[in-house]
Amino acid sequence: MNKYKILKRVKIDLAKHSKTGNTKHFKGGDELETPTELILGKYPKDSHGYYLFYMDSFGNEMTDTYHESSINAIKQAEFEFGIQQDEWNDVNE
């Protein structure tokens, strides 16, 4: 069970999405691979922020970024991968 509530998600389709090079994420000095999915989520006890979770092919979180609004998180996905707002799927969990 997730510690956060999933609001939206989008699969990264390498046929139409790719890293723009605008942002790089590192772990232990190594650049992270392209995630297979992005999740827009919110922690229940955090009344203000939204998170963009970068998931690997096994559904594990690779990293995340914090945003003050859900729109800012969605814009970050566009900035990094060219994902358009209408490509996101709503999640009712």
Short mmCIF file of C-alpha atoms in Angstrom, two decimals:
data_model
loop_
_atom_site.label_atom_id
_atom_site.label_comp_id
_atom_site.label_asym_id
_atom_site.label_seq_id
_atom_site.Cartn_x
_atom_site.Cartn_y
_atom_site.Cartn_z
CA MET A 1 0.00 0.00 0.00
CA ASN A 2 1.27 3.46 -0.90
CA LYS A 3 1.93 6.08 1.71
CA TYR A 4 0.56 8.61 -0.76
CA LYS A 5 -2.71 8.94 -2.65
CA ILE A 6 -2.38 8.48 -6.41
CA LEU A 7 -4.31 11.15 -8.31
CA LYS A 8 -3.12 10.63 -11.89
CA ARG A 9 -0.68 8.46 -13.79
CA VAL A 10 0.84 8.24 -17.24
CA LYS A 11 2.91 5.55 -18.92
CA ILE A 12 5.98 6.82 -20.72
CA ASP A 13 5.78 5.65 -24.32
CA LEU A 14 9.30 5.84 -25.79
CA ALA A 15 7.78 6.02 -29.28
CA LYS A 16 6.44 9.49 -28.48
CA HIS A 17 8.07 10.56 -25.19
CA SER A 18 11.75 11.03 -24.55
CA LYS A 19 13.99 12.82 -22.11
CA THR A 20 14.23 16.43 -23.21
CA GLY A 21 17.52 16.93 -21.38
CA ASN A 22 15.97 19.83 -19.46
CA THR A 23 16.39 17.94 -16.16
CA LYS A 24 18.59 15.08 -14.97
CA HIS A 25 18.03 12.91 -11.89
CA PHE A 26 20.91 11.17 -10.13
CA LYS A 27 21.29 8.52 -7.47
CA GLY A 28 24.72 7.87 -6.02
CA GLY A 29 26.38 9.83 -8.80
CA ASP A 30 24.71 7.81 -11.58
CA GLU A 31 22.06 9.30 -13.83
CA LEU A 32 18.74 7.50 -13.48
CA GLU A 33 17.26 5.62 -16.41
CA THR A 34 14.10 6.90 -18.05
CA PRO A 35 11.12 5.95 -15.85
CA THR A 36 8.39 3.79 -17.34
CA GLU A 37 5.59 5.64 -15.55
CA LEU A 38 4.96 8.93 -13.78
CA ILE A 39 2.51 9.23 -10.91
CA LEU A 40 0.98 12.43 -9.57
CA GLY A 41 0.41 11.90 -5.88
CA LYS A 42 -0.31 13.61 -2.61
CA TYR A 43 0.52 12.62 0.96
CA PRO A 44 -2.63 12.68 3.12
CA LYS A 45 -1.01 14.74 5.88
CA ASP A 46 0.46 17.29 3.43
CA SER A 47 -2.34 19.74 2.71
CA HIS A 48 -0.27 21.84 0.30
CA GLY A 49 2.14 19.95 -1.92
CA TYR A 50 1.95 17.48 -4.77
CA TYR A 51 4.58 15.00 -5.84
CA LEU A 52 5.63 13.64 -9.18
CA PHE A 53 6.86 10.08 -8.63
CA TYR A 54 9.17 8.50 -11.20
CA MET A 55 8.56 4.73 -11.37
CA ASP A 56 10.66 1.92 -12.84
CA SER A 57 9.35 -1.06 -14.81
CA PHE A 58 8.78 -3.00 -11.57
CA GLY A 59 6.60 -0.27 -10.06
CA ASN A 60 9.32 0.92 -7.69
CA GLU A 61 9.81 4.60 -7.02
CA MET A 62 13.07 5.86 -8.50
CA THR A 63 12.81 9.45 -7.30
CA ASP A 64 10.26 12.22 -6.86
CA THR A 65 9.89 15.96 -7.22
CA TYR A 66 7.80 18.31 -5.06
CA HIS A 67 5.39 20.86 -6.57
CA GLU A 68 3.09 23.44 -5.01
CA SER A 69 0.24 22.56 -7.37
CA SER A 70 -0.86 19.58 -9.44
CA ILE A 71 -0.62 21.73 -12.58
CA ASN A 72 3.02 22.51 -11.81
CA ALA A 73 3.76 18.79 -11.46
CA ILE A 74 2.06 18.06 -14.80
CA LYS A 75 4.02 20.89 -16.42
CA GLN A 76 7.22 19.35 -15.04
CA ALA A 77 6.40 16.09 -16.83
CA GLU A 78 5.91 18.04 -20.06
CA PHE A 79 9.20 19.91 -19.49
CA GLU A 80 11.10 16.66 -18.92
CA PHE A 81 9.42 14.21 -21.31
CA GLY A 82 7.02 16.12 -23.58
CA ILE A 83 3.98 14.53 -21.91
CA GLN A 84 0.85 16.52 -22.66
CA GLN A 85 -1.82 17.28 -20.05
CA ASP A 86 -4.47 15.23 -21.87
CA GLU A 87 -2.29 12.08 -21.72
CA TRP A 88 -2.73 11.70 -17.94
CA ASN A 89 -5.21 9.17 -16.60
CA ASP A 90 -7.27 9.96 -13.50
CA VAL A 91 -7.04 7.41 -10.69
CA ASN A 92 -9.81 6.77 -8.20
CA GLU A 93 -8.20 4.96 -5.28
#
